[in-house]
Tab-separated table of C-alpha atoms and ligand atoms in Angstrom:
chain	number	residue	atom	x	y	z
A	1	MET	CA	27.962	4.617	-6.478
A	2	ALA	CA	24.522	3.874	-7.874
A	3	GLU	CA	21.964	3.343	-5.146
A	4	GLU	CA	20.534	-0.160	-4.634
A	5	LEU	CA	17.006	-0.112	-6.024
A	6	ASN	CA	16.096	-3.779	-5.664
A	7	PRO	CA	12.978	-3.468	-3.464
A	8	PHE	CA	13.646	-6.684	-1.548
A	9	LYS	CA	17.222	-5.640	-0.742
A	10	ILE	CA	15.749	-2.336	0.448
A	11	ALA	CA	13.211	-4.145	2.662
A	12	GLN	CA	16.012	-6.271	4.154
A	13	GLU	CA	18.185	-3.189	4.695
A	14	GLN	CA	15.338	-1.437	6.524
A	15	LEU	CA	14.830	-4.493	8.731
A	16	ASP	CA	18.593	-4.743	9.450
A	17	LYS	CA	18.650	-1.106	10.497
A	18	ALA	CA	15.751	-1.540	12.920
A	19	ALA	CA	17.191	-4.843	14.189
A	20	ALA	CA	20.468	-3.106	15.066
A	21	VAL	CA	18.745	-0.250	16.896
A	22	MET	CA	16.423	-2.533	18.885
A	23	GLY	CA	18.955	-5.311	19.482
A	24	LEU	CA	16.812	-7.982	17.827
A	25	ASP	CA	17.649	-11.620	18.596
A	26	LYS	CA	19.900	-12.982	15.785
A	27	GLN	CA	17.786	-16.097	15.190
A	28	ALA	CA	14.584	-14.066	14.933
A	29	HIS	CA	16.369	-11.682	12.586
A	30	ALA	CA	17.473	-14.552	10.330
A	31	ILE	CA	13.905	-15.898	10.102
A	32	LEU	CA	12.529	-12.438	9.368
A	33	ARG	CA	15.039	-11.658	6.584
A	34	GLU	CA	13.455	-14.179	4.187
A	35	PRO	CA	9.900	-15.172	3.231
A	36	ARG	CA	8.523	-18.433	4.636
A	37	ARG	CA	7.045	-19.501	1.327
A	38	THR	CA	7.512	-18.335	-2.263
A	39	ILE	CA	5.242	-19.733	-4.983
A	40	ILE	CA	5.756	-19.189	-8.714
A	41	VAL	CA	3.081	-20.384	-11.133
A	42	ASN	CA	2.516	-20.495	-14.860
A	43	ILE	CA	-0.993	-19.428	-15.930
A	44	PRO	CA	-2.284	-20.349	-19.402
A	45	VAL	CA	-4.970	-18.007	-20.720
A	46	ARG	CA	-6.953	-18.339	-23.950
A	47	MET	CA	-6.798	-14.942	-25.632
A	48	ARG	CA	-9.336	-13.376	-28.002
A	49	ASP	CA	-7.564	-14.743	-31.102
A	50	GLY	CA	-8.020	-18.309	-29.815
A	51	ARG	CA	-4.345	-18.796	-28.905
A	52	VAL	CA	-3.162	-19.656	-25.424
A	53	GLN	CA	-0.726	-17.244	-23.832
A	54	THR	CA	1.077	-18.099	-20.581
A	55	PHE	CA	1.666	-15.617	-17.781
A	56	THR	CA	3.950	-15.889	-14.761
A	57	GLY	CA	2.270	-15.399	-11.389
A	58	PHE	CA	3.670	-15.097	-7.868
A	59	ARG	CA	2.442	-15.426	-4.315
A	60	VAL	CA	4.794	-14.851	-1.408
A	61	GLN	CA	3.747	-15.675	2.157
A	62	TYR	CA	6.305	-13.764	4.137
A	63	ASN	CA	5.334	-14.516	7.711
A	64	ASP	CA	2.192	-15.875	9.371
A	65	ALA	CA	3.196	-16.016	13.034
A	66	ARG	CA	0.419	-13.549	13.957
A	67	GLY	CA	-2.277	-14.773	11.553
A	68	PRO	CA	-3.034	-15.690	7.926
A	69	ALA	CA	-0.782	-14.114	5.301
A	70	LYS	CA	-2.456	-10.949	3.980
A	71	GLY	CA	-1.780	-8.685	1.043
A	72	GLY	CA	-2.763	-7.606	-2.427
A	73	ILE	CA	-2.193	-8.915	-5.938
A	74	ARG	CA	-0.670	-6.721	-8.633
A	75	PHE	CA	-1.124	-7.070	-12.358
A	76	HIS	CA	1.847	-5.179	-13.787
A	77	PRO	CA	4.199	-5.524	-16.779
A	78	ALA	CA	7.232	-4.836	-14.573
A	79	GLU	CA	6.197	-7.240	-11.799
A	80	ASN	CA	9.014	-9.477	-10.535
A	81	ILE	CA	9.717	-11.770	-7.624
A	82	ASP	CA	11.863	-9.284	-5.698
A	83	THR	CA	9.127	-6.667	-5.759
A	84	VAL	CA	6.583	-9.207	-4.532
A	85	LYS	CA	8.938	-10.369	-1.761
A	86	ALA	CA	9.510	-6.776	-0.639
A	87	LEU	CA	5.812	-5.983	-0.675
A	88	SER	CA	5.060	-9.144	1.322
A	89	ALA	CA	7.619	-8.139	3.949
A	90	TRP	CA	6.085	-4.655	4.136
A	91	MET	CA	2.633	-6.261	4.553
A	92	THR	CA	3.985	-8.202	7.543
A	93	TRP	CA	5.124	-5.006	9.228
A	94	LYS	CA	1.963	-3.165	8.189
A	95	CYS	CA	-0.399	-5.712	9.786
A	96	SER	CA	1.771	-5.930	12.874
A	97	LEU	CA	2.033	-2.169	13.379
A	98	ALA	CA	-1.777	-1.883	13.034
A	99	ASP	CA	-2.000	-4.770	15.519
A	100	ILE	CA	-4.486	-6.724	13.410
A	101	PRO	CA	-4.473	-10.550	13.370
A	102	PHE	CA	-2.668	-11.115	10.077
A	103	GLY	CA	0.767	-11.925	8.806
A	104	GLY	CA	2.085	-10.615	5.495
A	105	GLY	CA	1.831	-11.821	1.919
A	106	LYS	CA	1.722	-10.456	-1.608
A	107	GLY	CA	0.995	-11.635	-5.113
A	108	GLY	CA	1.444	-10.541	-8.674
A	109	VAL	CA	1.223	-11.440	-12.327
A	110	ILE	CA	3.553	-10.174	-15.041
A	111	CYS	CA	1.072	-8.752	-17.563
A	112	ASP	CA	-0.228	-5.519	-19.010
A	113	PRO	CA	-3.914	-5.426	-17.965
A	114	LYS	CA	-4.519	-2.294	-20.066
A	115	LYS	CA	-4.193	-4.490	-23.169
A	116	PHE	CA	-6.785	-7.084	-22.050
A	117	ASN	CA	-10.448	-7.196	-22.899
A	118	PRO	CA	-12.802	-8.074	-19.991
A	119	ALA	CA	-12.970	-11.768	-20.936
A	120	GLU	CA	-9.163	-12.065	-20.950
A	121	LEU	CA	-8.918	-10.233	-17.643
A	122	GLU	CA	-11.478	-12.593	-16.107
A	123	ALA	CA	-9.715	-15.673	-17.512
A	124	LEU	CA	-6.353	-14.548	-16.080
A	125	SER	CA	-7.916	-13.758	-12.686
A	126	ARG	CA	-9.583	-17.167	-12.485
A	127	GLY	CA	-6.427	-18.887	-13.754
A	128	TYR	CA	-4.375	-17.231	-11.006
A	129	ILE	CA	-6.717	-18.640	-8.352
A	130	ARG	CA	-6.802	-22.117	-9.927
A	131	ALA	CA	-3.017	-22.178	-9.778
A	132	LEU	CA	-2.930	-21.060	-6.138
A	133	ALA	CA	-6.145	-22.420	-4.590
A	134	LYS	CA	-4.273	-25.052	-2.562
A	135	PHE	CA	-2.179	-22.407	-0.874
A	136	ILE	CA	-4.766	-19.775	0.079
A	137	GLY	CA	-7.951	-19.630	2.192
A	138	PRO	CA	-9.625	-17.450	4.845
A	139	ASP	CA	-7.411	-18.946	7.574
A	140	VAL	CA	-4.292	-19.374	5.440
A	141	ASP	CA	-3.676	-16.469	3.100
A	142	VAL	CA	-6.161	-13.734	2.165
A	143	PRO	CA	-5.372	-11.719	-0.999
A	144	ALA	CA	-6.753	-8.266	-1.914
A	145	PRO	CA	-6.422	-5.610	-4.640
A	146	ASP	CA	-3.249	-3.687	-5.384
A	147	VAL	CA	-1.870	-1.853	-8.437
A	148	TYR	CA	-4.174	-2.453	-11.462
A	149	THR	CA	-6.454	-4.970	-9.729
A	150	THR	CA	-10.050	-4.049	-8.921
A	151	PRO	CA	-13.099	-5.091	-6.865
A	152	GLN	CA	-14.448	-6.859	-9.983
A	153	ILE	CA	-11.273	-8.953	-10.185
A	154	MET	CA	-11.650	-9.808	-6.483
A	155	ALA	CA	-15.236	-10.963	-7.148
A	156	TRP	CA	-14.102	-13.311	-9.970
A	157	MET	CA	-11.337	-14.665	-7.766
A	158	MET	CA	-13.699	-15.279	-4.834
A	159	ASP	CA	-16.122	-17.010	-7.204
A	160	GLU	CA	-13.396	-19.258	-8.620
A	161	TYR	CA	-12.133	-20.206	-5.168
A	162	SER	CA	-15.702	-20.873	-3.935
A	163	THR	CA	-16.313	-23.160	-6.926
A	164	ILE	CA	-13.106	-25.100	-6.220
A	165	VAL	CA	-13.830	-25.630	-2.511
A	166	GLY	CA	-17.526	-26.332	-3.155
A	167	HIS	CA	-19.101	-23.627	-1.020
A	168	ASN	CA	-19.210	-19.838	-0.800
A	169	SER	CA	-16.011	-18.549	0.729
A	170	PHE	CA	-16.373	-14.787	0.886
A	171	GLY	CA	-13.546	-14.436	3.427
A	172	VAL	CA	-10.903	-15.807	1.043
A	173	ILE	CA	-10.287	-12.383	-0.464
A	174	THR	CA	-10.974	-8.764	0.458
A	175	GLY	CA	-11.649	-5.608	-1.519
A	176	LYS	CA	-14.712	-7.239	-3.076
A	177	PRO	CA	-17.726	-5.249	-4.346
A	178	VAL	CA	-20.408	-4.788	-1.634
A	179	GLU	CA	-22.810	-6.970	-3.664
A	180	VAL	CA	-20.693	-10.005	-2.753
A	181	TRP	CA	-20.003	-8.895	0.808
A	182	GLY	CA	-17.197	-6.494	0.358
A	183	SER	CA	-17.395	-3.886	3.094
A	184	GLU	CA	-18.966	-0.473	3.055
A	185	GLY	CA	-16.083	1.960	3.478
A	186	ARG	CA	-13.330	-0.317	2.044
A	187	MET	CA	-13.182	1.466	-1.336
A	188	ASP	CA	-11.454	4.605	-0.088
A	189	SER	CA	-10.052	3.252	3.179
A	190	THR	CA	-6.375	3.406	2.088
A	191	ALA	CA	-6.638	7.121	1.409
A	192	LEU	CA	-8.898	7.788	4.390
A	193	GLY	CA	-6.384	6.127	6.727
A	194	GLY	CA	-3.701	8.337	5.131
A	195	MET	CA	-5.860	11.385	5.861
A	196	PHE	CA	-6.100	10.451	9.547
A	197	VAL	CA	-2.297	10.171	9.659
A	198	MET	CA	-2.034	13.515	7.834
A	199	ARG	CA	-4.360	15.105	10.426
A	200	GLU	CA	-2.238	13.802	13.331
A	201	ALA	CA	1.118	14.634	11.715
A	202	ALA	CA	-0.075	18.133	10.805
A	203	LYS	CA	-1.203	18.655	14.401
A	204	ALA	CA	2.230	17.557	15.665
A	205	MET	CA	4.002	19.866	13.192
A	206	LYS	CA	1.553	22.760	13.570
A	207	ILE	CA	0.678	22.754	9.876
A	208	ASN	CA	-2.716	24.336	9.207
A	209	LEU	CA	-4.340	21.906	6.765
A	210	LYS	CA	-6.829	24.493	5.569
A	211	LYS	CA	-3.966	26.619	4.267
A	212	ALA	CA	-1.653	23.766	3.308
A	213	LYS	CA	-0.544	23.216	-0.282
A	214	ILE	CA	-0.441	19.564	-1.260
A	215	ALA	CA	1.024	17.631	-4.200
A	216	VAL	CA	-0.150	14.084	-4.913
A	217	GLN	CA	1.797	11.684	-7.123
A	218	GLY	CA	-0.589	9.078	-8.559
A	219	PHE	CA	-4.202	9.013	-9.650
A	220	GLY	CA	-5.124	5.408	-8.796
A	221	ASN	CA	-7.275	4.249	-5.897
A	222	ALA	CA	-4.922	5.799	-3.333
A	223	GLY	CA	-4.010	9.080	-5.084
A	224	MET	CA	-7.435	9.922	-6.442
A	225	PHE	CA	-9.133	9.549	-3.052
A	226	ALA	CA	-6.254	11.352	-1.310
A	227	TYR	CA	-7.031	14.269	-3.607
A	228	THR	CA	-10.792	14.298	-2.981
A	229	LEU	CA	-10.581	13.577	0.748
A	230	SER	CA	-7.953	16.191	1.555
A	231	LYS	CA	-10.216	18.768	-0.038
A	232	LYS	CA	-13.399	17.439	1.534
A	233	MET	CA	-12.130	16.753	5.055
A	234	PHE	CA	-9.721	19.649	5.552
A	235	GLY	CA	-10.362	22.092	2.720
A	236	SER	CA	-6.702	21.763	1.688
A	237	ASN	CA	-5.391	23.109	-1.572
A	238	VAL	CA	-4.194	20.287	-3.826
A	239	VAL	CA	-2.040	22.098	-6.371
A	240	ALA	CA	-0.528	19.178	-8.259
A	241	ILE	CA	-1.391	15.641	-9.263
A	242	SER	CA	-0.023	13.117	-11.751
A	243	ASP	CA	-0.588	9.706	-13.284
A	244	SER	CA	1.888	7.333	-14.947
A	245	GLN	CA	2.061	9.601	-18.045
A	246	GLY	CA	2.705	12.939	-16.370
A	247	GLY	CA	1.191	15.587	-14.161
A	248	VAL	CA	-0.381	18.997	-13.816
A	249	TYR	CA	0.367	21.919	-11.510
A	250	ASP	CA	-2.061	24.740	-10.816
A	251	PRO	CA	-1.204	27.243	-8.060
A	252	ASP	CA	-4.925	28.056	-7.769
A	253	GLY	CA	-5.762	24.454	-6.882
A	254	LEU	CA	-7.056	21.648	-9.065
A	255	ASP	CA	-10.690	21.020	-9.855
A	256	LEU	CA	-12.019	17.454	-9.798
A	257	ALA	CA	-14.479	17.881	-12.679
A	258	LYS	CA	-11.659	19.207	-14.892
A	259	LEU	CA	-9.339	16.378	-13.828
A	260	GLU	CA	-11.965	13.808	-14.674
A	261	LEU	CA	-12.584	15.491	-18.009
A	262	ALA	CA	-8.847	15.419	-18.791
A	263	LYS	CA	-8.712	11.724	-17.914
A	264	LYS	CA	-11.835	10.917	-19.924
A	265	THR	CA	-11.055	12.862	-23.062
A	266	GLY	CA	-7.248	12.929	-23.081
A	267	GLY	CA	-6.556	9.713	-21.153
A	268	THR	CA	-4.124	11.475	-18.779
A	269	VAL	CA	-4.348	14.175	-16.104
A	270	ASP	CA	-1.761	16.325	-17.886
A	271	LYS	CA	-4.473	17.221	-20.436
A	272	TYR	CA	-6.024	19.349	-17.647
A	273	LYS	CA	-7.064	22.780	-18.937
A	274	SER	CA	-7.214	25.906	-16.801
A	275	LYS	CA	-5.891	29.501	-16.840
A	276	ASN	CA	-2.761	28.979	-14.721
A	277	ALA	CA	-2.317	25.237	-15.064
A	278	GLU	CA	0.935	23.889	-16.415
A	279	LYS	CA	2.081	20.445	-17.441
A	280	ILE	CA	4.764	18.918	-15.210
A	281	THR	CA	6.619	15.616	-15.100
A	282	ASN	CA	6.364	13.116	-12.267
A	283	GLU	CA	9.885	14.108	-11.188
A	284	GLU	CA	9.019	17.820	-11.108
A	285	LEU	CA	5.964	17.104	-8.971
A	286	LEU	CA	8.161	15.659	-6.213
A	287	GLU	CA	10.243	18.847	-6.078
A	288	LEU	CA	7.413	21.394	-5.910
A	289	ASP	CA	7.333	24.045	-3.214
A	290	VAL	CA	4.423	22.576	-1.226
A	291	ASP	CA	3.773	21.877	2.461
A	292	ILE	CA	2.821	18.240	2.055
A	293	LEU	CA	3.925	15.715	-0.535
A	294	ILE	CA	1.933	12.502	-0.975
A	295	PRO	CA	3.653	9.890	-3.157
A	296	ALA	CA	0.747	7.577	-3.977
A	297	ALA	CA	1.997	5.650	-7.007
A	298	ILE	CA	4.819	3.071	-6.928
A	299	GLU	CA	8.226	2.283	-5.408
A	300	ASN	CA	11.537	4.148	-5.667
A	301	GLN	CA	10.280	7.644	-6.485
A	302	ILE	CA	12.315	9.632	-3.956
A	303	THR	CA	15.906	8.418	-4.205
A	304	ASN	CA	19.401	9.774	-3.471
A	305	ALA	CA	19.164	11.582	-6.826
A	306	ASN	CA	16.270	13.885	-5.883
A	307	ALA	CA	15.729	13.707	-2.086
A	308	ASP	CA	17.725	16.882	-1.474
A	309	LYS	CA	15.367	18.750	-3.829
A	310	VAL	CA	12.208	17.862	-1.889
A	311	LYS	CA	10.762	21.052	-0.404
A	312	ALA	CA	7.723	19.707	1.451
A	313	LYS	CA	7.786	19.758	5.271
A	314	LEU	CA	5.815	16.544	5.522
A	315	VAL	CA	5.998	13.487	3.258
A	316	LEU	CA	3.146	10.978	3.531
A	317	GLU	CA	4.023	7.693	1.847
A	318	LEU	CA	0.657	6.504	0.574
A	319	ALA	CA	2.355	4.235	-1.999
A	320	ASN	CA	4.363	1.192	-0.983
A	321	GLY	CA	8.120	1.817	-0.950
A	322	PRO	CA	8.278	5.276	-2.594
A	323	VAL	CA	11.330	6.430	-0.572
A	324	THR	CA	14.662	4.556	-0.753
A	325	PRO	CA	16.869	4.122	2.362
A	326	GLU	CA	19.438	6.711	1.186
A	327	ALA	CA	16.658	9.188	0.450
A	328	ASP	CA	15.233	8.404	3.860
A	329	GLU	CA	18.494	9.547	5.482
A	330	ILE	CA	18.557	12.720	3.393
A	331	LEU	CA	14.965	13.636	4.319
A	332	HIS	CA	15.743	12.900	7.979
A	333	GLU	CA	18.808	15.179	7.871
A	334	LYS	CA	16.753	17.917	6.218
A	335	LYS	CA	14.272	17.587	9.121
A	336	ILE	CA	11.457	16.697	6.748
A	337	LEU	CA	9.001	14.452	8.562
A	338	ASP	CA	8.660	11.357	6.384
A	339	MET	CA	5.793	9.155	7.536
A	340	PRO	CA	6.433	5.562	6.412
A	341	ASP	CA	4.322	3.630	3.937
A	342	PHE	CA	3.367	0.784	6.230
A	343	LEU	CA	1.777	3.286	8.610
A	344	VAL	CA	0.337	5.818	6.138
A	345	ASN	CA	-1.282	3.317	3.756
A	346	SER	CA	-2.341	0.766	6.366
A	347	GLY	CA	-5.967	1.964	6.071
A	348	GLY	CA	-6.299	-0.413	3.104
A	349	VAL	CA	-5.465	-3.543	5.010
A	350	ILE	CA	-7.196	-2.355	8.180
A	351	GLY	CA	-10.322	-2.007	6.001
A	352	SER	CA	-9.626	-5.491	4.636
A	353	TYR	CA	-9.469	-6.803	8.185
A	354	PHE	CA	-12.922	-5.309	8.834
A	355	GLU	CA	-14.243	-6.885	5.625
A	356	TRP	CA	-12.759	-10.299	6.498
A	357	ALA	CA	-14.086	-10.104	10.088
A	358	GLN	CA	-17.575	-9.320	8.729
A	359	ASN	CA	-17.343	-12.261	6.284
A	360	GLN	CA	-16.241	-14.614	9.065
A	361	THR	CA	-19.094	-13.592	11.390
A	362	ASN	CA	-21.805	-12.712	8.829
A	363	ILE	CA	-22.551	-9.533	10.766
A	364	TYR	CA	-22.285	-6.409	8.615
A	365	TRP	CA	-21.380	-2.857	9.536
A	366	LYS	CA	-22.263	0.561	8.139
A	367	THR	CA	-19.728	3.100	6.883
A	368	PRO	CA	-19.646	5.339	10.016
A	369	GLU	CA	-18.738	2.373	12.235
A	370	PHE	CA	-16.077	1.254	9.748
A	371	GLN	CA	-14.524	4.718	9.546
A	372	ALA	CA	-14.575	5.352	13.296
A	373	LYS	CA	-12.807	2.034	13.959
A	374	LEU	CA	-10.262	2.782	11.229
A	375	ASP	CA	-9.547	6.165	12.792
A	376	GLU	CA	-9.049	4.564	16.194
A	377	ILE	CA	-6.586	1.917	14.949
A	378	ILE	CA	-4.495	4.110	12.657
A	379	THR	CA	-4.338	7.036	15.082
A	380	LYS	CA	-3.063	4.622	17.724
A	381	SER	CA	-0.399	3.324	15.282
A	382	PHE	CA	0.684	6.923	14.641
A	383	LYS	CA	0.863	7.699	18.365
A	384	ASP	CA	2.731	4.448	19.158
A	385	THR	CA	5.282	5.338	16.470
A	386	MET	CA	5.786	8.929	17.625
A	387	ASP	CA	5.924	7.892	21.308
A	388	LEU	CA	8.616	5.297	20.642
A	389	ARG	CA	10.553	7.836	18.616
A	390	ALA	CA	10.300	10.319	21.498
A	391	SER	CA	11.455	7.723	23.978
A	392	TYR	CA	14.586	7.030	21.870
A	393	ALA	CA	15.145	10.795	21.533
A	394	SER	CA	14.994	11.177	25.314
A	395	LYS	CA	17.883	8.672	25.494
A	396	GLY	CA	19.817	10.794	23.005
A	397	LYS	CA	19.128	8.608	19.961
A	398	LYS	CA	17.371	10.285	17.056
A	399	ILE	CA	15.524	7.792	14.849
A	400	ALA	CA	13.269	8.356	11.857
A	401	PRO	CA	9.546	7.486	12.122
A	402	ARG	CA	10.166	4.518	9.801
A	403	THR	CA	12.694	2.971	12.190
A	404	ALA	CA	10.359	3.526	15.153
A	405	ALA	CA	7.465	1.891	13.294
A	406	TYR	CA	9.729	-1.020	12.280
A	407	ILE	CA	10.802	-1.592	15.873
A	408	ILE	CA	7.182	-1.834	17.054
A	409	ALA	CA	6.145	-4.126	14.189
A	410	VAL	CA	9.194	-6.413	14.272
A	411	ASP	CA	9.041	-6.753	18.051
A	412	ARG	CA	5.424	-7.995	17.872
A	413	VAL	CA	6.193	-10.566	15.162
A	414	ALA	CA	9.347	-11.726	16.989
A	415	LYS	CA	7.382	-12.154	20.228
A	416	ALA	CA	4.712	-14.216	18.414
A	417	MET	CA	7.405	-16.419	16.856
A	418	LYS	CA	9.053	-16.844	20.253
A	419	ALA	CA	5.762	-17.814	21.917
A	420	ARG	CA	5.140	-20.352	19.152
A	421	GLY	CA	8.587	-21.846	19.661
A	422	TRP	CA	9.992	-20.868	16.262
A	423	TYR	CA	13.265	-19.832	17.851
B	1	LIG	N1	-2.744	-3.751	-1.441
B	1	LIG	C1	-3.028	-3.041	-0.232
B	1	LIG	C2	-1.744	-2.792	0.549
B	1	LIG	O1	-0.673	-2.776	0.001
B	1	LIG	C3	-4.102	-3.735	0.590
B	1	LIG	C4	-3.752	-5.109	1.070
B	1	LIG	C5	-4.892	-5.814	1.748
B	1	LIG	O2	-5.912	-5.220	1.945
B	1	LIG	O3	-4.699	-6.999	2.047
B	1	LIG	O4	-1.773	-2.518	1.715
């Protein structure tokens, strides 16, 4: 039978699995299976030819028992409500596992931003905020960047919101440029958090990162920094990388200057030129004989169709939702350690929390303070997850890291809902 690839069904299935293992209260489970609020808007934008084109936008506020909804906005041609719902659920668990004072939310617009000129991009960004201004705010719902949205877009959105409310409201959105009180350190914090998890997981598995071979799927904000940081921090050998068009494999290790040249002149990383480099597909990248595999692109990349071909010992999910539940089981059976997305990529939202906290207090930090605090929070999340897993193992129940992380996150949200009298 074909595997279910609807991301929201997957998110619900993951929750159900954790709920069964932890014995979650049925009423809490019912509340947590659905978002609290789903908003769909129509955004008219005047395009360069003078005509108005309308775009569909979404914002889902999944749960705010522990704080304002929090999560990014995607501009993507394949965006749809089920993806946004799934991502908003994952944001809820991500903020809870990190133990930061936010709930979960997510937004998106169905569009192809690569086809826009800057004026159209700005008009769509401002239009999105005009449509949603009533429903967001620093204490209500705090958006951020995600796939194909940038610090510049966050700055336009903050400006539009500030104009609507009649005063500067820097804390309404995170991932802003530092000129408008984004935070030092936020730019690469998703990947940096992933590197701290990689360091801890490698320690636990006795993988020597200096000798490790790594493949990275994705060359966006997460993948590109994962590439540079794994080389810089650990001297690891990144042998493969890809973007949405395709990838490149070089057993000698990839060179950043050549990758950037390939991107600049050819538009894609597979135009990379070197003696032993060869072009590979995104699917081939996932099956390479490497020590560590970092999916850092989009959902549903490792499925029941290819999970048994994964050769890495450690999978670090830097993307949201790259491994399906059936693939999860297969990796678990193969004794591959698969570190879940809402732990591995939580450095992004932890960095957003720091940015928001700075905006709320008007006291600003420097990069070393930001990075040290990020390390502390994410390393604790890793340890909490592994400790809970070990405690189940000692009772004879083997659970995957994802289930352990879910149990911690869901338990915190359920306890907050209970204290508030929601059930
Ligand atoms: N879009 C990022 C994520 O999926 C960051 C969200 C945020 O900073 O609010 O975690």
